[in-house]
Coordinates of C-alpha atoms and ligand atoms in Angstrom, one line a residue:
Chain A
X1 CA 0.0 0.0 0.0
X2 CA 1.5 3.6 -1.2
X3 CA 2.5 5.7 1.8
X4 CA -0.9 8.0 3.1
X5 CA 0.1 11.8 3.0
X6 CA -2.3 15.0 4.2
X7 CA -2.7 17.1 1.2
X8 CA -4.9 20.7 1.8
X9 CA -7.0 21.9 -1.0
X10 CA -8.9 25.3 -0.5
X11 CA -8.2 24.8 2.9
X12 CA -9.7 21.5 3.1
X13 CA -8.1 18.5 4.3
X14 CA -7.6 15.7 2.0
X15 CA -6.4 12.0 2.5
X16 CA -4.3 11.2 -0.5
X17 CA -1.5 8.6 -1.5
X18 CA 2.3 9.1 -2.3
X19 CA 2.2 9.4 -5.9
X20 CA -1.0 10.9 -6.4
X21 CA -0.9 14.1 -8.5
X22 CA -2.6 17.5 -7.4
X23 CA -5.4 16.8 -10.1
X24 CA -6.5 13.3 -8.7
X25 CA -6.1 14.1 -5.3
X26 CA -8.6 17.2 -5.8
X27 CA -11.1 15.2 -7.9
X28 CA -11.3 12.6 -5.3
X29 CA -11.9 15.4 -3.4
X30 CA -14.8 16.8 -5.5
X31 CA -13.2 19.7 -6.7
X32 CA -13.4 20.8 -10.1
X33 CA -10.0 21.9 -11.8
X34 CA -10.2 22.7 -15.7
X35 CA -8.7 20.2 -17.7
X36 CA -7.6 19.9 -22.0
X37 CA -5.0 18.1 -22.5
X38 CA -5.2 15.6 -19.4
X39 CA -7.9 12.6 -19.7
X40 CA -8.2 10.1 -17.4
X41 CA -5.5 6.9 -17.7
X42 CA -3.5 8.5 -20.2
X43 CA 0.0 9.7 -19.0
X44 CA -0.5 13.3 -18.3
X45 CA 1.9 15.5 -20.2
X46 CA 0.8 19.3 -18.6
X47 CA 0.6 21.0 -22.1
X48 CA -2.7 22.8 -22.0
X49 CA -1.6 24.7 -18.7
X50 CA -5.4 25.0 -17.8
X51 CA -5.0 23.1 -14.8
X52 CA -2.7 25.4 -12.9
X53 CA -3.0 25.7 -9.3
X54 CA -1.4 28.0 -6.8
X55 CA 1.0 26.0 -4.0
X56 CA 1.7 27.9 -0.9
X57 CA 5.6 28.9 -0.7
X58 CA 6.2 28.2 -4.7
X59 CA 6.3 31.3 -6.9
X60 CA 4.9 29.8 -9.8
X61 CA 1.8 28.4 -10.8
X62 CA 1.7 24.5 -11.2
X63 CA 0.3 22.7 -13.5
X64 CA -2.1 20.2 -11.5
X65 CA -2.5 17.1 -13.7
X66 CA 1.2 16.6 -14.0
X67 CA 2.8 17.7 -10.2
X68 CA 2.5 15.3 -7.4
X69 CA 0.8 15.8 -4.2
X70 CA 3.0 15.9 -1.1
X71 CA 2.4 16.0 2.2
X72 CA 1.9 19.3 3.9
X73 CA 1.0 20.8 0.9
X74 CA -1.4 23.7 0.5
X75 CA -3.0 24.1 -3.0
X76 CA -5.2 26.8 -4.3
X77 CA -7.7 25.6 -7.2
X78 CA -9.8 28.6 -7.8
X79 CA -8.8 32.3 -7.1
X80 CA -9.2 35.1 -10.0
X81 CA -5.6 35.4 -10.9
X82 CA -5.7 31.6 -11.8
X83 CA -9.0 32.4 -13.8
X84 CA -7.2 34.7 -15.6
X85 CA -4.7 33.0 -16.4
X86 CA -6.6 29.8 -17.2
X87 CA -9.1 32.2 -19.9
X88 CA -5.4 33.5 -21.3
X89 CA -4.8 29.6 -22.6
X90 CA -8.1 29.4 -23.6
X91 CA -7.7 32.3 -26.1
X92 CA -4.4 31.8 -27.2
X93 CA -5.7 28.3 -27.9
X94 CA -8.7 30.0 -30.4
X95 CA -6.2 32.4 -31.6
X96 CA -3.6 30.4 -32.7
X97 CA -6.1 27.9 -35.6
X98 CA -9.3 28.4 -37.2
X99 CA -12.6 27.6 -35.0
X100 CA -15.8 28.6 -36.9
X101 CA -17.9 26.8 -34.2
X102 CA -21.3 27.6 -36.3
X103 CA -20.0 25.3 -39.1
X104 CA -18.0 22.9 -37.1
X105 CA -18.9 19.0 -36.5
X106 CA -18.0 19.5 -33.1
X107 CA -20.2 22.4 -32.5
X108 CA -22.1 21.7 -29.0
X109 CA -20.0 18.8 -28.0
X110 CA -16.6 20.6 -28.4
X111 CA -14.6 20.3 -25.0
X112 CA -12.7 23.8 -26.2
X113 CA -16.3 25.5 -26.8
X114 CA -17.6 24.5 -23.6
X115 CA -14.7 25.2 -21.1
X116 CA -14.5 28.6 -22.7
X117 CA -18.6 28.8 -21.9
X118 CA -17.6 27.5 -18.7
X119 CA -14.8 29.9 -17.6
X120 CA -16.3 33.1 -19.4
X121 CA -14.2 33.6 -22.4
X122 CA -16.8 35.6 -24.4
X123 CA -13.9 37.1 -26.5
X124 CA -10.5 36.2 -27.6
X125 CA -7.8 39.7 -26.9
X126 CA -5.2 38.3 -28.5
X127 CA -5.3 39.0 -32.8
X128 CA -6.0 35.7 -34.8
X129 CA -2.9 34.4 -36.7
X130 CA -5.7 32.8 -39.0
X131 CA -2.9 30.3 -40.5
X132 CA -3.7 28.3 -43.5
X133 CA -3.9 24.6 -42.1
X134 CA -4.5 21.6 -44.2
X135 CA -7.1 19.0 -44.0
X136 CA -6.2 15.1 -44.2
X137 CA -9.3 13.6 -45.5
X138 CA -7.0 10.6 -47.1
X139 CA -8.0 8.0 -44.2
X140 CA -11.1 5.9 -45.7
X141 CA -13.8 6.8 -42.5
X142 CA -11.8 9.5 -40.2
X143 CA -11.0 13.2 -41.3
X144 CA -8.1 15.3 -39.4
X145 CA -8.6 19.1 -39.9
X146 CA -5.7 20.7 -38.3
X147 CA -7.7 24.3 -38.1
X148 CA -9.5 22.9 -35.1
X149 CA -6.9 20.9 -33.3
X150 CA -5.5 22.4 -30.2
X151 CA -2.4 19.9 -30.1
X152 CA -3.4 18.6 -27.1
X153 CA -1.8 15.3 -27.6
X154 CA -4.5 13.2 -26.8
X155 CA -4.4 11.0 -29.8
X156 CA -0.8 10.7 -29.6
X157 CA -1.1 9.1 -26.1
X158 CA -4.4 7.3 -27.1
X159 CA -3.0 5.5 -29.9
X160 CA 0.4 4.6 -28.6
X161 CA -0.4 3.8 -25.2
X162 CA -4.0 2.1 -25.7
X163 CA -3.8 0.8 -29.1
X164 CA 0.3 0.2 -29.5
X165 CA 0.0 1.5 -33.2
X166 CA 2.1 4.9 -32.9
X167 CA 0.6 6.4 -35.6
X168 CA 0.5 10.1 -34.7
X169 CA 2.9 12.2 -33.8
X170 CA 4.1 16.3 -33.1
X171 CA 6.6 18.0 -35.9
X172 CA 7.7 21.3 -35.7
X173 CA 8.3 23.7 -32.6
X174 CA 5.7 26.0 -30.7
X175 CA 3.1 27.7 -32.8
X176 CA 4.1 25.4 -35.8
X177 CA 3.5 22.3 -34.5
X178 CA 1.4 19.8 -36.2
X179 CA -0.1 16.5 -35.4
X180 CA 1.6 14.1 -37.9
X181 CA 0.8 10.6 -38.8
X182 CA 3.7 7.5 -39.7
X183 CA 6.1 10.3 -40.5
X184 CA 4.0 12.8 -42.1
X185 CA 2.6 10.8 -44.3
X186 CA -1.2 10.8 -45.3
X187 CA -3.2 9.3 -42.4
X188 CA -4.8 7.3 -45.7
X189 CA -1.2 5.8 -46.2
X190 CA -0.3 5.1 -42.6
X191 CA 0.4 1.3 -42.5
X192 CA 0.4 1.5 -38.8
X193 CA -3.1 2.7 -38.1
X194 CA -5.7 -0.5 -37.4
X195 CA -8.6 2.2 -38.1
X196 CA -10.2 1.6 -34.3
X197 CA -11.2 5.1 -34.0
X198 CA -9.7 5.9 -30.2
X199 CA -7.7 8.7 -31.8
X200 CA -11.3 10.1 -33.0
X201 CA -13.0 9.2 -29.7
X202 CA -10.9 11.0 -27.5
X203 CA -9.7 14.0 -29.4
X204 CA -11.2 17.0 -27.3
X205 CA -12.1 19.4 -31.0
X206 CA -13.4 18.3 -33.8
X207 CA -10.0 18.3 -35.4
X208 CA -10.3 14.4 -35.6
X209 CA -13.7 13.2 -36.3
X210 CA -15.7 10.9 -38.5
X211 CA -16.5 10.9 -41.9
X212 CA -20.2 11.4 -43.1
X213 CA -20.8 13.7 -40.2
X214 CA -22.2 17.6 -40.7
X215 CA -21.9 20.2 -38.7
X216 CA -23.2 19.5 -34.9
X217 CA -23.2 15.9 -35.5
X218 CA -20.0 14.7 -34.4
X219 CA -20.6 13.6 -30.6
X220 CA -17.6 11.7 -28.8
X221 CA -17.5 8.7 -26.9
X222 CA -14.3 8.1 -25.3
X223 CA -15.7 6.4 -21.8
X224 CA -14.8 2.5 -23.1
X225 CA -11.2 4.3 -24.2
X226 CA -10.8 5.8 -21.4
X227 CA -12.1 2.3 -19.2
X228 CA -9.6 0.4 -21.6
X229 CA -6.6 2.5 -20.7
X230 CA -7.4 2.0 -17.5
X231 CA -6.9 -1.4 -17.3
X232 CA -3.5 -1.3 -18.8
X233 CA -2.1 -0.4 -14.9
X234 CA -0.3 2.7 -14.5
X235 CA 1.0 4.7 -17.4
X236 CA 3.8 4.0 -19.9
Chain B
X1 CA -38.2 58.2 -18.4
X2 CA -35.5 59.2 -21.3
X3 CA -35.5 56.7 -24.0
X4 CA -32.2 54.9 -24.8
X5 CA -30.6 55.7 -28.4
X6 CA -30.6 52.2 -29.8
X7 CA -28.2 52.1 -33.1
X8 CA -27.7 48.5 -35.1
X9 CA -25.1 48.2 -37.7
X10 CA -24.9 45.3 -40.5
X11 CA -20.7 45.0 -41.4
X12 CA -20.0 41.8 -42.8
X13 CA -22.4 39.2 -41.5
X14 CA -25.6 37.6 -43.0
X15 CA -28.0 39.3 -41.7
X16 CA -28.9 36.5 -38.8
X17 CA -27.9 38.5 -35.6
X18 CA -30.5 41.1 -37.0
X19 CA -33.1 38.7 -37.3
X20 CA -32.0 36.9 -33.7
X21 CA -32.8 40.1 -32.5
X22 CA -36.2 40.4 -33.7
X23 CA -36.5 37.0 -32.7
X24 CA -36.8 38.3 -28.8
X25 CA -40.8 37.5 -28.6
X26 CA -42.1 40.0 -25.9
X27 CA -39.1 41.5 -25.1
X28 CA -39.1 43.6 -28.0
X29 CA -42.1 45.6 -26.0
X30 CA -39.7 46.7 -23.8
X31 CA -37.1 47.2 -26.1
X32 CA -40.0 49.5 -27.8
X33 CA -40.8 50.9 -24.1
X34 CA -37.5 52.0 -23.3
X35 CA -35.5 52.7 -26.0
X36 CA -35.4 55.0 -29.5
X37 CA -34.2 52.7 -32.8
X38 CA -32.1 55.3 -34.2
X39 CA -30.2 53.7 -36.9
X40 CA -30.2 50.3 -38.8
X41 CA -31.2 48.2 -41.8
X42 CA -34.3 48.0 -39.7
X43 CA -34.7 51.7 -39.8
X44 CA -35.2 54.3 -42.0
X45 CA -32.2 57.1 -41.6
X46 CA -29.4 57.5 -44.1
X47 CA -26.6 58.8 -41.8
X48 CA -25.7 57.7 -38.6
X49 CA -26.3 59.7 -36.2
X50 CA -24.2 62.3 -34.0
X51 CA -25.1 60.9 -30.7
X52 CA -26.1 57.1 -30.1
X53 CA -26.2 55.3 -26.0
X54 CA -26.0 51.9 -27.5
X55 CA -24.8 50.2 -31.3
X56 CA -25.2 46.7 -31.8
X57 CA -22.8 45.8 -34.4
X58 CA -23.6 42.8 -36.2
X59 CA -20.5 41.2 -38.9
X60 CA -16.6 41.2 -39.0
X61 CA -14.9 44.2 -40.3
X62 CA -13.7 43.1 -43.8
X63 CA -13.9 45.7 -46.5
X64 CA -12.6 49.7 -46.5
X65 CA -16.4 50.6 -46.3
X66 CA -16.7 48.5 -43.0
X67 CA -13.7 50.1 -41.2
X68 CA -14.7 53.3 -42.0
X69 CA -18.2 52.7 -40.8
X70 CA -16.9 51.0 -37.1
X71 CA -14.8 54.0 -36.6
X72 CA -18.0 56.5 -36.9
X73 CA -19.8 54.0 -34.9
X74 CA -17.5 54.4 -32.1
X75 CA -17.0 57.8 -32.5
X76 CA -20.7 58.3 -31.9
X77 CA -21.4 55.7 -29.5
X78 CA -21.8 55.2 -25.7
X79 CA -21.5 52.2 -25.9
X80 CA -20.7 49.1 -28.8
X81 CA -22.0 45.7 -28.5
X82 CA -20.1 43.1 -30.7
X83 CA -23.2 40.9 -31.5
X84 CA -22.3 37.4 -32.7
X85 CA -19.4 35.1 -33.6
X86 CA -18.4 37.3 -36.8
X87 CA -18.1 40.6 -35.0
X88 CA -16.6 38.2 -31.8
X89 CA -14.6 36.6 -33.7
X90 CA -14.4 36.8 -37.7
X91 CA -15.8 33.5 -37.3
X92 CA -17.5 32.7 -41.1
X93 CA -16.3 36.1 -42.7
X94 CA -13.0 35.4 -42.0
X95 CA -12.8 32.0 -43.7
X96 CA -11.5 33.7 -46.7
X97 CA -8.9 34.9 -44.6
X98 CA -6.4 31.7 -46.1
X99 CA -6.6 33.1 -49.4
X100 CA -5.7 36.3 -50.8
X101 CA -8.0 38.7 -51.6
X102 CA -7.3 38.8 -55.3
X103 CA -7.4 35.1 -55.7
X104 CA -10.4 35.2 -54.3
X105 CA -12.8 37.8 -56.2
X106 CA -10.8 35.8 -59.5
X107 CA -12.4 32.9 -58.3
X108 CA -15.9 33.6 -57.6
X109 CA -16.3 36.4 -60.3
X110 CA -13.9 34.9 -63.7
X111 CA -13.7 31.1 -62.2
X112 CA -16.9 30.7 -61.0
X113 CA -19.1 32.6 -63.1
X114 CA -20.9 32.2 -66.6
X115 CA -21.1 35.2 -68.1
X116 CA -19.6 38.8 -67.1
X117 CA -16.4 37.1 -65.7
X118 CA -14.7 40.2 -64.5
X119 CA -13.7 41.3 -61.0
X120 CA -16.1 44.0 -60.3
X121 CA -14.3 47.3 -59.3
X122 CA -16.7 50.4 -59.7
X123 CA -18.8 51.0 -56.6
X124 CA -18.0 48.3 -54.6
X125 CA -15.6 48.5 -51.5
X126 CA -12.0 47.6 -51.5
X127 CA -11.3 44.5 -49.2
X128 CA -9.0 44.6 -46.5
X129 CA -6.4 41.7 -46.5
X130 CA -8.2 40.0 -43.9
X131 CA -11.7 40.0 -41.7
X132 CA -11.2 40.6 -38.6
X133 CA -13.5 41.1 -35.2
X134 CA -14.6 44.9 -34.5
X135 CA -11.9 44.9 -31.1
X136 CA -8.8 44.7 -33.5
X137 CA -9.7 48.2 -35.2
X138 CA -11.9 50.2 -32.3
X139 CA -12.9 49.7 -28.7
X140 CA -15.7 47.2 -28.2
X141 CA -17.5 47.6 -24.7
X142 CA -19.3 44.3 -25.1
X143 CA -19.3 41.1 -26.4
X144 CA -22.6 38.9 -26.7
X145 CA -20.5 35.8 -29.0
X146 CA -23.0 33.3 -30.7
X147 CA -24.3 32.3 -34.7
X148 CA -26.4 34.1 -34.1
X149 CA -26.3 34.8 -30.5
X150 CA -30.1 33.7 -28.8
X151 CA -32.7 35.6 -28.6
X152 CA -32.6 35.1 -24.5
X153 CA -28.8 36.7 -24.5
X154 CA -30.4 39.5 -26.4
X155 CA -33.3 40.1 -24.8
X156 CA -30.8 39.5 -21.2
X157 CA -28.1 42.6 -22.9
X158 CA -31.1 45.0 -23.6
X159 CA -32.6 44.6 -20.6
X160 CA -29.5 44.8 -18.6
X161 CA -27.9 48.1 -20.6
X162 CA -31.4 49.9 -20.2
X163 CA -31.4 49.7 -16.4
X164 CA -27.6 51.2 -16.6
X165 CA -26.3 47.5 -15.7
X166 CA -23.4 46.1 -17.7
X167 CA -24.9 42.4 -18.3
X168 CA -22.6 39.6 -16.8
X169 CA -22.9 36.9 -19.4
X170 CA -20.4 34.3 -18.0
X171 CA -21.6 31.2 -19.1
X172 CA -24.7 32.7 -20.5
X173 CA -23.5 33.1 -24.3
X174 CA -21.0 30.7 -26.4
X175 CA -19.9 30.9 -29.4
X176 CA -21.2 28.9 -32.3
Ligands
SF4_1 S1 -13.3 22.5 -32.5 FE1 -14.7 23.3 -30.9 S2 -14.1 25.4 -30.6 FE2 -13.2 24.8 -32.5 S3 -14.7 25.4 -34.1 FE3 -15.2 23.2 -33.5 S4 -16.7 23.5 -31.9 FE4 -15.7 25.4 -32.1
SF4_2 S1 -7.5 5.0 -35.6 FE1 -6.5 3.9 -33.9 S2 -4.6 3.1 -34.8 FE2 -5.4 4.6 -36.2 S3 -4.4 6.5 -35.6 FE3 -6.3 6.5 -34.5 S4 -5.8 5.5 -32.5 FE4 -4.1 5.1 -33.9
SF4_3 S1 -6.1 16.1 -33.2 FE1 -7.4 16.3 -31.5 S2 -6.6 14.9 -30.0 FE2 -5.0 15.2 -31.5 S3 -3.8 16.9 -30.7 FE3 -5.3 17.8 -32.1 S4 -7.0 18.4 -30.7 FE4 -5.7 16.9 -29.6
FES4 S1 -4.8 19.4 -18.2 FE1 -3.0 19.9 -17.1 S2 -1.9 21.0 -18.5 FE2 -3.6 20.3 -19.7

């Protein structure tokens, strides 16, 4: 049994275990922490930076989903600087591709669109870059349009840690990084992708989604992924 | 009670904000109660006038015509209202913002047409190199984001600015 530590969380309390991070210790506490790029039994990689928290005694702001809890520790999961900060990455995140959510397949079941309705983004400060980004409609039943994605990473986790394909990858540095499949190749070409659809299932946008869907009508399932990674027993 | 000066503008949008705001239902009553339409495709004035409480700007800024317009909207405005995703945001009127703006009029007026395949050029507004939201060329008080925004966050601004209240509409509105 993992060693029991004390862990305080907007002054609560909380029972947690050596190797916990801040994120799990706080949703088994009931707290809600905004979350992208994290999803449940997939290694955490802190990209999104929405889940920052304050820690008493450490000048920066720590991102929850990747920094363990330890004992004694005094986290702050709410306060309006972290709002702020937490609507910055939102709007940096629209700013940086293309979302049209009125003609997207994700519109109304877009993780992106919804945390921004959740933590008041109502408008984006920063100017849009609006780059030109390619679609990759080459695989046979799943599209990737790159305007939407928020290179989260999900699918690169999904795929190699859940399915053991390895399909997708990230080229290129900061603001030109894309999600790339077998070498950027055509996802159509990929002779590593076993076309189960987890990639789709999980990805957040509707940067990966079905073919044959319109606008709106891309709705994602990702509980059985999410159940399956679970059972592979602690991350890769 | 003083009426409220109620402007709306139409910049590079189709039209749907406009008719999400007729869309209101009974509200409109005390839209008609408490405020003065001054200016709009739904009125009938030519100029926009010198002194204006509230504009409700509807569209991204895309063309010459546009910018010029915003600029005398802010100049004569109390307040502006970005209202919907393509003032928000550019949203749809800034999809053409991947290709330039010759390649595009070539396309849909030599490419894409029949007959008369010329790039029209007399009387019709130069385009600026991209559409953008109303915040990146003036001061924007407000922003109600949706396509089109509902009828209930409408009916919720109005309300709200006509009592002197600047509406809170965290997780009220979205965009899309
Ligand atoms: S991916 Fe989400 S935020 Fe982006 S356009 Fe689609 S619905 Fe909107
Ligand atoms: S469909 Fe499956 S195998 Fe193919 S890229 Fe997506 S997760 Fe990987
Ligand atoms: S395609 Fe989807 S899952 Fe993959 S990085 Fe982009 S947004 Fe995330
Ligand atoms: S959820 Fe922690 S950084 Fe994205």
């Amino acid at each position: 049994m993992a060693d029991k530590i004390s862990v305080r969380i907007d002054g609560e309390y909380v029972a947690a275990q050596q190797g916990q991070t801040i994120l799990e210790v706080a949703r088994a506490g009931g707290k809600f922490i905004p979350t992208l790029c994290w999803l449940e039994n997939l290694s955490p990689v802190g990209g999104c930076r929405l889940c920052i928290v304050e820690v008493s005694g450490v000048g920066r702001l720590l991102p929850a989903c990747t920094t363990p809890a330890q004992d004694g520790m005094s986290v702050t999961t709410n306060s309006e600087k972290l709002t702020q900060y937490r609507r910055m990455a939102l709007e940096f995140l629209f700013s940086e591709r293309n979302h049209q959510c009125a003609v997207c397949v994700s519109n109304n079941h877009c993780e992106l669109q919804s945390m921004a309705q959740r933590l008041g983004v109502t408008n984006v400060r920063y100017p849009y870059s609006f780059p030109k980004m390619r679609v990759d409609a080459s695989h046979e039943r799943y599209v990737l349009d790159h305007n939407r994605c928020i290179l989260c990473t999900r699918c690169v986790r999904v795929c190699a840690e859940v399915e053991g394909a390895r399909v997708w990858d990230v080229s290129g540095r900061g603001i030109h990084s894309l999600i790339v499949s077998d070498m950027n190749r055509p996802w159509g070409d990929s002779k590593t992708c076993t076309s189960c659809g987890k990639c789709v299932e999980v990805c957040p946008t509707g940067a990966l989604a079905e073919k044959g869907f319109g606008v709106e009508e891309m709705v994602k399932r990702d509980r059985k992924v999410r159940r399956l990674a679970g059972r592979r027993g602690g991350h890769v | 009670m003083k009426k409220v000066r109620v402007a709306t503008i139409w910049l590079d949008g189709c039209a749907g904000c406009h008719m999400s705001v007729l869309d209101i239902d009974e509200a409109i009553l005390n839209v008609a109660r408490r405020a003065e339409m001054v200016y709009g495709p739904l009125v009938d004035a030519h100029e926009f006038p010198k002194q204006v409480d509230v504009t409700l700007v509807e569209g991204g800024v895309s063309s010459q015509e546009d910018l010029e317009k915003i600029r005398t909207v802010r100049q004569r405005s109390r307040l502006v209202v970005s209202l919907g995703d393509c003032a928000v945001t550019g949203n749809i009127s800034a999809m053409r913002n991947q290709t330039p703006t010759r390649k595009l009029l070539e396309r849909i007026y030599v490419e894409g047409a029949d007959v008369m395949r010329v790039v029209p050029s007399d009387g019709v507004p130069a385009l600026l190199r991209h559409a953008v939201p109303v915040h990146e060329f003036v001061k924007v008080d407000l922003h109600v984001p949706g396509c089109p925004p509902s009828a209930k966050a409408i009916a919720f601004v109005l309300e709200e600015l006509f009592e002197g209240r600047v509406p809170d509409l965290r997780s009220k509105v979205k965009f899309g």
